[in-house]
Short mmCIF file of C-alpha atoms and ligand atoms in Angstrom, two decimals:
data_model
loop_
_atom_site.label_atom_id
_atom_site.label_comp_id
_atom_site.label_asym_id
_atom_site.label_seq_id
_atom_site.Cartn_x
_atom_site.Cartn_y
_atom_site.Cartn_z
CA MET A 204 15.25 12.35 -20.97
CA LYS A 205 16.12 12.88 -17.31
CA HIS A 206 13.73 14.91 -15.25
CA ASN A 207 14.39 18.25 -13.69
CA GLU A 208 11.87 18.04 -10.86
CA ALA A 209 13.35 19.26 -7.56
CA GLY A 210 13.59 15.96 -5.67
CA PHE A 211 13.21 15.28 -1.97
CA GLY A 212 14.96 17.96 0.04
CA SER A 213 16.07 15.98 3.08
CA LYS A 214 16.89 12.50 4.32
CA ILE A 215 13.89 12.58 6.63
CA GLY A 216 11.74 13.60 3.66
CA VAL A 217 12.96 10.59 1.66
CA ILE A 218 12.06 8.23 4.49
CA ALA A 219 8.75 9.89 5.38
CA ALA A 220 7.51 9.96 1.79
CA THR A 221 8.60 6.39 1.01
CA VAL A 222 7.19 5.02 4.26
CA GLY A 223 4.07 7.09 3.49
CA SER A 224 3.71 5.29 0.19
CA ALA A 225 4.24 1.86 1.70
CA VAL A 226 1.98 2.27 4.71
CA GLY A 227 -1.60 2.22 3.51
CA LEU A 228 -4.65 0.03 3.21
CA GLY A 229 -2.26 -2.90 2.87
CA ASN A 230 -1.23 -2.55 6.51
CA ILE A 231 -4.45 -1.48 8.16
CA TRP A 232 -7.04 -3.18 6.04
CA ARG A 233 -5.43 -6.13 4.37
CA PHE A 234 -2.81 -7.33 6.88
CA PRO A 235 -5.15 -8.31 9.77
CA SER A 236 -7.45 -10.23 7.45
CA VAL A 237 -4.57 -12.05 5.78
CA VAL A 238 -3.18 -12.98 9.22
CA GLN A 239 -6.60 -14.22 10.29
CA SER A 240 -7.23 -16.29 7.19
CA ASN A 241 -3.75 -17.83 7.41
CA GLY A 242 -4.03 -19.17 10.92
CA GLY A 243 -2.73 -16.25 12.95
CA SER A 244 0.72 -16.65 14.42
CA ALA A 245 1.92 -19.04 11.71
CA PHE A 246 1.82 -16.17 9.29
CA LEU A 247 3.82 -13.52 11.07
CA LEU A 248 7.32 -15.03 10.96
CA VAL A 249 6.84 -16.19 7.39
CA TYR A 250 5.75 -12.65 6.51
CA LEU A 251 8.81 -11.14 8.18
CA GLY A 252 10.96 -13.62 6.26
CA CYS A 253 9.35 -12.49 3.01
CA VAL A 254 9.93 -8.83 3.80
CA LEU A 255 13.60 -9.50 4.48
CA LEU A 256 14.26 -12.00 1.69
CA LEU A 257 12.07 -10.58 -1.06
CA GLY A 258 10.90 -7.13 -0.07
CA ILE A 259 14.21 -5.50 0.73
CA PRO A 260 16.12 -6.85 -2.32
CA VAL A 261 13.36 -5.95 -4.79
CA MET A 262 13.02 -2.55 -3.13
CA LEU A 263 16.76 -2.02 -3.54
CA ALA A 264 16.54 -3.05 -7.19
CA GLU A 265 13.78 -0.44 -7.69
CA PHE A 266 15.70 2.24 -5.76
CA SER A 267 18.83 1.55 -7.82
CA LEU A 268 16.94 1.76 -11.10
CA GLY A 269 15.21 4.99 -10.14
CA ARG A 270 18.23 6.84 -8.88
CA ALA A 271 20.56 5.67 -11.64
CA GLY A 272 18.05 6.23 -14.45
CA HIS A 273 16.82 9.50 -12.91
CA SER A 274 13.56 9.49 -14.78
CA ASP A 275 10.01 8.12 -14.69
CA ALA A 276 9.26 4.37 -14.52
CA VAL A 277 9.54 3.99 -18.32
CA GLY A 278 12.31 6.54 -18.84
CA VAL A 279 14.76 4.81 -16.49
CA MET A 280 14.89 1.81 -18.82
CA LYS A 281 15.23 4.08 -21.85
CA ASN A 282 18.13 5.85 -20.14
CA LEU A 283 19.88 2.73 -18.86
CA THR A 284 19.43 0.56 -21.96
CA PRO A 285 18.92 2.96 -24.86
CA GLY A 286 17.61 1.53 -28.10
CA LYS A 287 16.31 -1.63 -26.40
CA LYS A 288 12.73 -2.59 -25.71
CA TRP A 289 13.13 -2.99 -21.93
CA TRP A 290 11.06 0.12 -21.34
CA ILE A 291 7.99 -2.08 -21.93
CA LEU A 292 8.61 -3.35 -18.39
CA GLY A 293 8.16 0.18 -17.14
CA VAL A 294 4.87 0.41 -19.05
CA PHE A 295 3.69 -2.64 -17.13
CA GLY A 296 4.39 -0.96 -13.81
CA LEU A 297 2.85 2.26 -15.02
CA LEU A 298 -0.30 0.51 -16.16
CA SER A 299 -0.62 -1.42 -12.90
CA SER A 300 -0.24 1.69 -10.82
CA TYR A 301 -2.87 3.59 -12.80
CA LEU A 302 -5.33 0.71 -12.57
CA ILE A 303 -4.72 0.40 -8.84
CA LEU A 304 -5.37 4.08 -8.43
CA GLN A 305 -8.92 3.62 -9.77
CA PHE A 306 -10.14 1.45 -6.90
CA TYR A 307 -7.70 2.61 -4.22
CA MET A 308 -9.18 6.09 -4.57
CA VAL A 309 -12.64 4.67 -3.90
CA VAL A 310 -11.58 3.13 -0.59
CA ALA A 311 -9.68 6.31 0.21
CA GLY A 312 -13.00 8.12 -0.32
CA TRP A 313 -14.74 5.76 2.11
CA SER A 314 -12.16 6.47 4.80
CA THR A 315 -12.72 10.20 4.33
CA GLU A 316 -16.49 9.81 4.64
CA TYR A 317 -16.07 7.74 7.82
CA LEU A 318 -13.74 10.38 9.24
CA TYR A 319 -16.40 12.99 8.48
CA GLN A 320 -19.16 10.84 10.00
CA SER A 321 -17.08 10.31 13.14
CA ILE A 322 -16.57 14.03 13.52
CA THR A 323 -20.26 14.86 13.04
CA GLY A 324 -21.35 11.89 15.18
CA GLY A 325 -23.38 10.40 12.30
CA LEU A 326 -21.43 7.16 12.65
CA PHE A 327 -23.09 6.38 15.98
CA GLU A 328 -26.66 7.22 14.94
CA GLY A 329 -29.05 4.44 15.97
CA VAL A 330 -26.37 2.71 18.04
CA ASN A 331 -27.21 1.23 21.41
CA PHE A 332 -24.28 2.01 23.69
CA ASP A 333 -25.58 -0.43 26.32
CA ALA A 334 -25.31 -3.41 23.95
CA ASP A 335 -22.06 -5.38 23.72
CA ALA A 336 -19.59 -4.90 20.84
CA ALA A 337 -21.27 -7.52 18.68
CA GLY A 338 -24.72 -6.13 19.52
CA ASN A 339 -24.29 -3.19 17.21
CA SER A 340 -22.78 -5.02 14.28
CA GLU A 341 -26.15 -5.07 12.52
CA VAL A 342 -26.37 -1.27 12.69
CA PHE A 343 -22.83 -0.78 11.44
CA THR A 344 -23.20 -3.44 8.74
CA ARG A 345 -26.38 -1.81 7.45
CA GLN A 346 -24.70 1.58 7.54
CA MET A 347 -21.70 0.27 5.62
CA ASN A 348 -23.77 -1.53 2.99
CA ASP A 349 -26.09 1.45 2.51
CA PHE A 350 -23.09 3.70 2.11
CA ILE A 351 -21.00 1.53 -0.22
CA THR A 352 -23.91 0.71 -2.51
CA SER A 353 -25.33 4.23 -2.62
CA PRO A 354 -25.16 5.74 -6.11
CA THR A 355 -24.10 9.15 -4.82
CA GLN A 356 -22.36 9.25 -1.43
CA PRO A 357 -19.27 7.14 -2.12
CA VAL A 358 -18.83 8.84 -5.49
CA ILE A 359 -18.92 12.26 -3.84
CA TRP A 360 -16.35 11.22 -1.23
CA THR A 361 -14.13 9.64 -3.86
CA ASN A 362 -14.26 12.96 -5.68
CA VAL A 363 -13.28 14.80 -2.51
CA MET A 364 -10.25 12.52 -2.23
CA ILE A 365 -9.33 13.09 -5.90
CA ILE A 366 -9.42 16.86 -5.31
CA LEU A 367 -7.25 16.56 -2.19
CA ASN A 368 -4.74 14.51 -4.17
CA LEU A 369 -4.78 17.11 -6.91
CA VAL A 370 -4.07 19.90 -4.43
CA ILE A 371 -1.07 18.05 -2.99
CA LEU A 372 0.33 16.83 -6.29
CA LEU A 373 0.06 20.23 -7.96
CA ARG A 374 2.43 21.54 -5.30
CA GLY A 375 5.12 19.15 -6.49
CA VAL A 376 7.39 16.58 -4.90
CA GLN A 377 9.12 18.72 -2.30
CA LYS A 378 6.38 21.15 -1.34
CA GLY A 379 3.52 18.70 -1.77
CA ILE A 380 4.40 15.06 -1.17
CA GLU A 381 7.40 15.58 1.11
CA LYS A 382 5.79 18.23 3.30
CA LEU A 383 2.60 16.22 3.64
CA SER A 384 4.50 13.09 4.65
CA ASN A 385 6.78 14.92 7.10
CA VAL A 386 3.74 16.08 9.05
CA LEU A 387 1.41 13.12 8.68
CA MET A 388 3.70 10.12 9.13
CA PRO A 389 4.83 10.97 12.69
CA LEU A 390 1.15 11.59 13.51
CA LEU A 391 0.31 8.15 12.17
CA PHE A 392 2.89 6.46 14.40
CA VAL A 393 1.68 8.36 17.47
CA LEU A 394 -1.92 7.35 16.77
CA LEU A 395 -0.89 3.73 16.32
CA LEU A 396 0.97 3.67 19.63
CA VAL A 397 -2.02 5.20 21.44
CA PHE A 398 -4.35 2.55 20.02
CA CYS A 399 -1.86 -0.16 20.83
CA GLY A 400 -1.63 0.93 24.47
CA ILE A 401 -5.42 0.92 24.79
CA SER A 402 -5.90 -2.40 23.10
CA LEU A 403 -3.24 -4.17 25.14
CA SER A 404 -4.77 -2.93 28.38
CA LEU A 405 -8.21 -4.41 27.62
CA PRO A 406 -9.32 -7.35 29.76
CA GLY A 407 -8.50 -10.64 28.04
CA ALA A 408 -6.09 -8.99 25.60
CA GLY A 409 -3.52 -11.75 26.22
CA GLU A 410 -5.51 -14.27 24.22
CA GLY A 411 -5.36 -12.03 21.16
CA VAL A 412 -1.65 -11.45 21.60
CA GLU A 413 -1.16 -15.19 21.77
CA PHE A 414 -3.20 -15.78 18.61
CA PHE A 415 -1.08 -13.22 16.81
CA LEU A 416 2.36 -13.94 18.21
CA LYS A 417 2.77 -17.45 19.58
CA PRO A 418 4.44 -19.28 16.70
CA ASP A 419 2.70 -22.46 15.61
CA PHE A 420 4.80 -23.91 12.85
CA SER A 421 2.38 -26.76 12.25
CA LYS A 422 0.14 -24.23 10.49
CA VAL A 423 2.77 -23.14 7.97
CA THR A 424 1.61 -24.46 4.60
CA PRO A 425 2.64 -23.51 1.05
CA GLY A 426 -0.53 -21.39 0.93
CA VAL A 427 0.63 -19.39 3.95
CA VAL A 428 3.99 -18.72 2.33
CA ILE A 429 2.37 -17.60 -0.91
CA SER A 430 -0.05 -15.29 0.90
CA ALA A 431 2.82 -13.81 2.88
CA LEU A 432 4.77 -13.12 -0.31
CA GLY A 433 1.77 -11.43 -1.93
CA GLN A 434 1.10 -9.35 1.15
CA ALA A 435 4.74 -8.24 1.39
CA PHE A 436 4.55 -7.12 -2.18
CA PHE A 437 1.34 -5.18 -1.86
CA SER A 438 2.34 -3.59 1.40
CA LEU A 439 5.79 -2.45 0.28
CA SER A 440 4.40 -0.89 -2.95
CA LEU A 441 6.63 -3.11 -5.09
CA GLY A 442 6.39 -3.81 -8.81
CA MET A 443 4.46 -0.70 -9.81
CA GLY A 444 7.10 1.83 -10.59
CA ILE A 445 6.24 3.74 -7.41
CA LEU A 446 9.59 3.16 -5.76
CA VAL A 447 11.43 3.63 -9.06
CA THR A 448 9.76 7.03 -9.41
CA TYR A 449 10.39 8.06 -5.80
CA ALA A 450 14.02 6.96 -6.01
CA SER A 451 14.50 9.20 -9.03
CA TYR A 452 13.87 12.06 -6.58
CA PHE A 453 16.42 10.75 -4.06
CA PRO A 454 19.52 12.90 -3.56
CA LYS A 455 22.67 11.26 -4.99
CA ASP A 456 24.15 10.63 -1.54
CA THR A 457 21.11 8.72 -0.20
CA MET A 458 22.21 5.58 1.62
CA MET A 459 20.09 3.10 -0.28
CA THR A 460 20.44 0.05 1.96
CA ARG A 461 19.72 2.00 5.10
CA THR A 462 16.70 3.62 3.46
CA ALA A 463 15.28 0.32 2.20
CA VAL A 464 15.74 -1.36 5.58
CA THR A 465 14.15 1.59 7.42
CA VAL A 466 11.20 1.74 5.03
CA SER A 467 10.60 -2.02 5.03
CA LEU A 468 10.88 -2.40 8.77
CA SER A 469 8.68 0.66 9.40
CA ASP A 470 6.08 -0.80 7.10
CA PHE A 471 6.38 -4.13 8.91
CA GLY A 472 6.21 -2.25 12.21
CA VAL A 473 2.91 -0.62 11.28
CA ALA A 474 1.41 -3.96 10.26
CA PHE A 475 2.74 -5.50 13.49
CA LEU A 476 1.24 -2.73 15.63
CA MET A 477 -2.02 -3.10 13.73
CA GLY A 478 -2.02 -6.80 14.71
CA LEU A 479 -1.39 -5.83 18.33
CA ILE A 480 -4.34 -3.45 18.14
CA ILE A 481 -6.84 -5.65 16.34
CA PHE A 482 -6.43 -9.14 17.78
CA PRO A 483 -6.47 -8.25 21.49
CA ALA A 484 -9.48 -5.97 20.93
CA VAL A 485 -11.35 -8.54 18.88
CA MET A 486 -10.72 -11.30 21.46
CA SER A 487 -11.47 -9.04 24.37
CA PHE A 488 -14.87 -8.14 22.95
CA GLY A 489 -15.60 -11.71 21.94
CA LEU A 490 -15.82 -10.91 18.23
CA ASN A 491 -13.48 -13.70 17.17
CA ASP A 492 -16.37 -16.06 16.44
CA ASN A 493 -17.61 -13.89 13.61
CA PRO A 494 -15.65 -15.27 10.65
CA GLY A 495 -16.34 -12.29 8.39
CA GLY A 496 -15.51 -9.79 11.12
CA LEU A 497 -11.87 -9.57 10.16
CA ALA A 498 -12.31 -9.20 6.43
CA GLY A 499 -10.84 -5.83 5.45
CA THR A 500 -13.99 -3.80 4.89
CA THR A 501 -15.97 -5.29 7.76
CA LEU A 502 -13.04 -4.99 10.12
CA VAL A 503 -12.61 -1.29 9.56
CA PHE A 504 -16.23 -0.23 9.18
CA VAL A 505 -18.11 -2.70 11.42
CA THR A 506 -15.88 -4.52 13.91
CA LEU A 507 -13.80 -1.55 15.03
CA PRO A 508 -16.72 0.90 15.39
CA GLY A 509 -18.44 -1.83 17.45
CA ILE A 510 -15.42 -1.91 19.72
CA PHE A 511 -15.37 1.88 20.01
CA THR A 512 -18.95 1.84 21.37
CA GLN A 513 -17.63 -0.14 24.34
CA MET A 514 -14.99 2.41 25.22
CA PRO A 515 -15.39 5.69 27.04
CA CYS A 516 -15.16 8.63 24.57
CA SER A 517 -16.29 6.42 21.63
CA GLN A 518 -16.44 9.33 19.25
CA LEU A 519 -12.90 10.45 20.00
CA TRP A 520 -11.51 6.98 19.24
CA ALA A 521 -13.51 6.78 16.04
CA ILE A 522 -12.20 10.16 14.93
CA LEU A 523 -8.61 9.21 15.73
CA PHE A 524 -8.86 5.84 14.00
CA PHE A 525 -10.39 7.19 10.79
CA LEU A 526 -7.85 10.00 10.84
CA LEU A 527 -5.17 7.30 10.93
CA LEU A 528 -6.78 5.50 8.01
CA PHE A 529 -7.09 8.77 6.10
CA VAL A 530 -3.41 9.62 6.66
CA ALA A 531 -2.31 6.16 5.58
CA THR A 532 -4.36 6.27 2.38
CA ILE A 533 -3.59 9.79 1.20
CA THR A 534 0.19 9.36 1.46
CA SER A 535 -0.24 6.18 -0.62
CA THR A 536 -2.60 7.58 -3.26
CA VAL A 537 -0.25 10.47 -4.03
CA SER A 538 2.60 8.00 -4.54
CA ILE A 539 0.54 5.83 -6.87
CA ALA A 540 -0.56 8.86 -8.92
CA GLU A 541 2.96 10.31 -9.05
CA VAL A 542 4.12 7.36 -11.21
CA SER A 543 1.85 8.47 -14.07
CA ILE A 544 2.47 12.17 -13.49
CA ALA A 545 6.25 11.70 -13.69
CA PHE A 546 5.70 9.65 -16.85
CA LEU A 547 3.76 12.40 -18.62
CA ARG A 548 6.24 15.05 -17.54
CA ASP A 549 9.32 13.16 -18.61
CA ARG A 550 8.06 11.43 -21.74
CA PHE A 551 5.90 14.21 -23.14
CA GLY A 552 7.49 17.25 -21.52
CA MET A 553 4.20 18.24 -19.91
CA LYS A 554 4.05 20.85 -17.19
CA ARG A 555 3.31 19.36 -13.75
CA SER A 556 -0.05 21.12 -13.56
CA ASN A 557 -1.19 19.69 -16.90
CA ALA A 558 0.11 16.23 -16.07
CA CYS A 559 -1.75 16.26 -12.74
CA LEU A 560 -4.98 17.21 -14.50
CA VAL A 561 -4.60 14.63 -17.27
CA ILE A 562 -4.02 11.88 -14.70
CA LEU A 563 -6.50 12.84 -12.03
CA LEU A 564 -9.48 14.29 -13.90
CA PRO A 565 -10.45 11.00 -15.64
CA LEU A 566 -10.70 9.44 -12.18
CA PHE A 567 -13.87 11.44 -11.59
CA VAL A 568 -15.45 9.09 -14.12
CA THR A 569 -13.41 5.88 -13.85
CA SER A 570 -13.31 5.68 -10.04
CA ALA A 571 -17.03 6.47 -10.02
CA ILE A 572 -17.54 3.43 -12.28
CA CYS A 573 -15.57 1.27 -9.82
CA SER A 574 -17.62 2.59 -6.95
CA LEU A 575 -20.96 2.10 -8.70
CA SER A 576 -19.99 -1.45 -9.70
CA LEU A 577 -20.15 -2.41 -6.01
CA GLY A 578 -23.91 -2.26 -5.85
CA ALA A 579 -25.61 0.77 -7.35
CA VAL A 580 -25.05 -0.50 -10.93
CA PRO A 581 -24.30 -4.23 -10.57
CA GLU A 582 -24.18 -4.62 -14.37
CA LEU A 583 -20.73 -3.02 -14.35
CA GLN A 584 -18.98 -6.39 -14.35
CA VAL A 585 -15.99 -8.00 -15.98
CA LEU A 586 -15.67 -11.81 -15.97
CA GLY A 587 -18.35 -12.09 -13.31
CA LEU A 588 -16.59 -9.71 -10.94
CA SER A 589 -17.52 -6.14 -10.11
CA MET A 590 -15.28 -3.64 -11.88
CA PHE A 591 -13.75 -2.89 -8.49
CA ASP A 592 -12.90 -6.53 -7.68
CA PHE A 593 -11.78 -7.23 -11.21
CA LEU A 594 -9.21 -4.42 -11.15
CA ASP A 595 -8.09 -5.43 -7.67
CA SER A 596 -7.45 -9.07 -8.71
CA LEU A 597 -5.95 -8.23 -12.08
CA THR A 598 -3.38 -5.87 -10.62
CA THR A 599 -2.53 -7.49 -7.29
CA ASN A 600 -2.56 -11.09 -8.45
CA PHE A 601 -1.20 -10.73 -11.94
CA LEU A 602 0.29 -7.44 -13.12
CA LEU A 603 2.37 -6.72 -10.01
CA PRO A 604 4.15 -10.08 -9.85
CA VAL A 605 4.78 -10.10 -13.61
CA SER A 606 6.28 -6.66 -13.51
CA ALA A 607 8.43 -7.50 -10.47
CA ILE A 608 9.80 -10.66 -12.11
CA GLY A 609 10.70 -8.56 -15.14
CA LEU A 610 12.35 -6.00 -12.94
CA CYS A 611 14.54 -8.58 -11.19
CA VAL A 612 15.53 -10.11 -14.51
CA TYR A 613 16.36 -6.66 -15.88
CA VAL A 614 18.45 -5.57 -12.91
CA GLY A 615 19.99 -8.98 -12.24
CA TRP A 616 20.68 -10.21 -15.77
CA VAL A 617 20.47 -7.37 -18.28
CA LEU A 618 22.20 -4.42 -16.64
CA HIS A 619 25.93 -4.64 -16.04
CA ARG A 620 27.12 -7.07 -13.37
CA ASP A 621 27.99 -4.48 -10.75
CA PHE A 622 24.95 -2.28 -11.22
CA ILE A 623 23.46 -2.92 -7.78
CA LYS A 624 26.85 -2.89 -6.10
CA ASP A 625 27.64 0.52 -7.61
CA GLU A 626 24.33 1.94 -6.48
CA LEU A 627 24.44 0.49 -2.98
CA THR A 628 27.94 1.83 -2.40
CA ASN A 629 27.11 5.23 -3.89
CA TYR A 630 29.51 4.49 -6.78
CA GLY A 631 32.30 3.06 -4.63
CA THR A 632 32.29 5.81 -1.98
CA PHE A 633 32.18 3.16 0.74
CA ARG A 634 32.28 -0.62 1.08
CA SER A 635 29.13 -2.68 1.48
CA ARG A 636 29.00 -6.29 2.56
CA VAL A 637 25.28 -6.37 1.84
CA ALA A 638 25.58 -5.46 -1.84
CA PRO A 639 26.74 -8.90 -3.12
CA VAL A 640 24.01 -10.60 -1.09
CA VAL A 641 21.35 -8.31 -2.57
CA GLN A 642 22.78 -8.87 -6.04
CA PHE A 643 22.55 -12.64 -5.53
CA LEU A 644 18.99 -12.47 -4.20
CA VAL A 645 17.76 -10.25 -7.03
CA LYS A 646 19.37 -12.45 -9.63
CA TYR A 647 18.74 -15.97 -8.38
CA VAL A 648 16.11 -15.97 -5.63
CA CYS A 649 13.49 -13.25 -6.07
CA PRO A 650 12.36 -14.00 -9.64
CA TRP A 651 11.67 -17.64 -8.72
CA LEU A 652 9.84 -16.85 -5.54
CA ILE A 653 7.68 -14.28 -7.25
CA ALA A 654 7.02 -16.68 -10.11
CA ALA A 655 5.79 -19.15 -7.47
CA ILE A 656 3.19 -16.62 -6.27
CA LEU A 657 2.09 -15.99 -9.79
CA VAL A 658 1.69 -19.66 -10.69
CA SER A 659 -0.24 -20.31 -7.49
CA GLN A 660 -2.56 -17.39 -8.20
CA ILE A 661 -3.21 -18.71 -11.67
CA ILE A 662 -3.90 -22.22 -10.32
CA ASN A 663 -6.26 -20.77 -7.69
CA LEU A 664 -8.05 -18.81 -10.37
CA LEU A 665 -8.44 -21.82 -12.64
CA GLU A 666 -9.73 -23.94 -9.77
CA ALA A 667 -12.24 -21.29 -8.64
N1 PFF B 56 1.68 -0.01 -0.19
C1 PFF B 56 0.48 0.75 0.01
C2 PFF B 56 -0.51 -0.09 0.78
O1 PFF B 56 -0.12 -1.10 1.32
O2 PFF B 56 -1.67 0.25 0.88
C3 PFF B 56 -0.07 1.31 -1.26
C4 PFF B 56 -0.24 0.32 -2.35
C5 PFF B 56 0.50 0.39 -3.44
C6 PFF B 56 -1.13 -0.71 -2.26
C7 PFF B 56 0.35 -0.54 -4.44
C8 PFF B 56 -1.30 -1.62 -3.25
C9 PFF B 56 -0.55 -1.57 -4.32
F1 PFF B 56 -0.69 -2.48 -5.25
#
């Protein structure tokens, strides 16, 4: 069954919503720590290579599937290869996206609480503004740990985020997701540029820029390449049915290649700007010696607030930064949830309102479990990991790559030979020199590269 949801209404809406999905915790939270743990500048070019070589082709495969199949992540395979079992691939993506939603919503809740605390000034309670940036890390670390491990606060804020998602998703694709993204994404870019300007003008910023940008190829190891591939994947929202679902809302005349390149490079651009914000600031304030200071959670909730205390108008910068984080997360959570909502609507003919409730209401319990597993109820463990970390590793390290390999095999080997070419040329309306290259990459290159990530993850896991 094809869906009858009014899709995106404009070209700008297509770009804003898809960039909104891609830009999220992956760029702000994960990217700086992955750069740091992979030797800085060695990582960046390899990452760009992965975005171009892997990200764009797989994104185009997902776009093609979604627009041609014009249905949810499972329905596209049912429509394109009726009577065959390929729809199971879609179930994989669907499952991954729903599992990701469980813990992503928790972090989204944290960013909302920190935005609230910045506005009320609670974030800076007990802080000594005369100390240096590192001087307050104890206060911020205690604050963060108390918050994350509290049995109530993070659950309440996760619930606030679930309700906000519900409000947006109930309004539908055009009036909810598209409108939200059209307003928030330009705001996000403006905020990023403001932070970038400030960071680059700090004394000693050059050292940070050098760490981030001066290529040092001696540090490129297989591990760096694998991390870059995984990061590209996570950041571009690949392998989860998100882009398949969004593409099913694309107008028929959407220029797929241009859209994929714009989305991928914008996503890369945000990560790049984030690097230009973080590393100069961290070096300038002498926080580079703290090895844990660039790990995602600490970076956002301890290191950056420490830096804000050193700047005039600390509270304003905190508000703007957590607003940025909030914008990035909410445009991603709606995209992750939309995969399951589209599935219920198309497969079971549910009304949007019912589908939204069926998908989001259970999160009040399941996301709470993820949140509590981080400290308040440490018994909530699977295989020695907190529920939160278990879901994170299972999806990012295993389900996503498996589903993306399947997707490439499906598009490259199962569908008819010219499937991608037809889609990329809008069914022969114009010529495309890129189409054969993409077809080649999806068929012969991407599945192997992604399989390499997967095998390395499994080896890492077995060794750990
Ligand atoms: N791409 C977004 C991000 O980088 O945060 C959202 C996202 C989707 C993250 C899927 C992770 C993921 F597995």
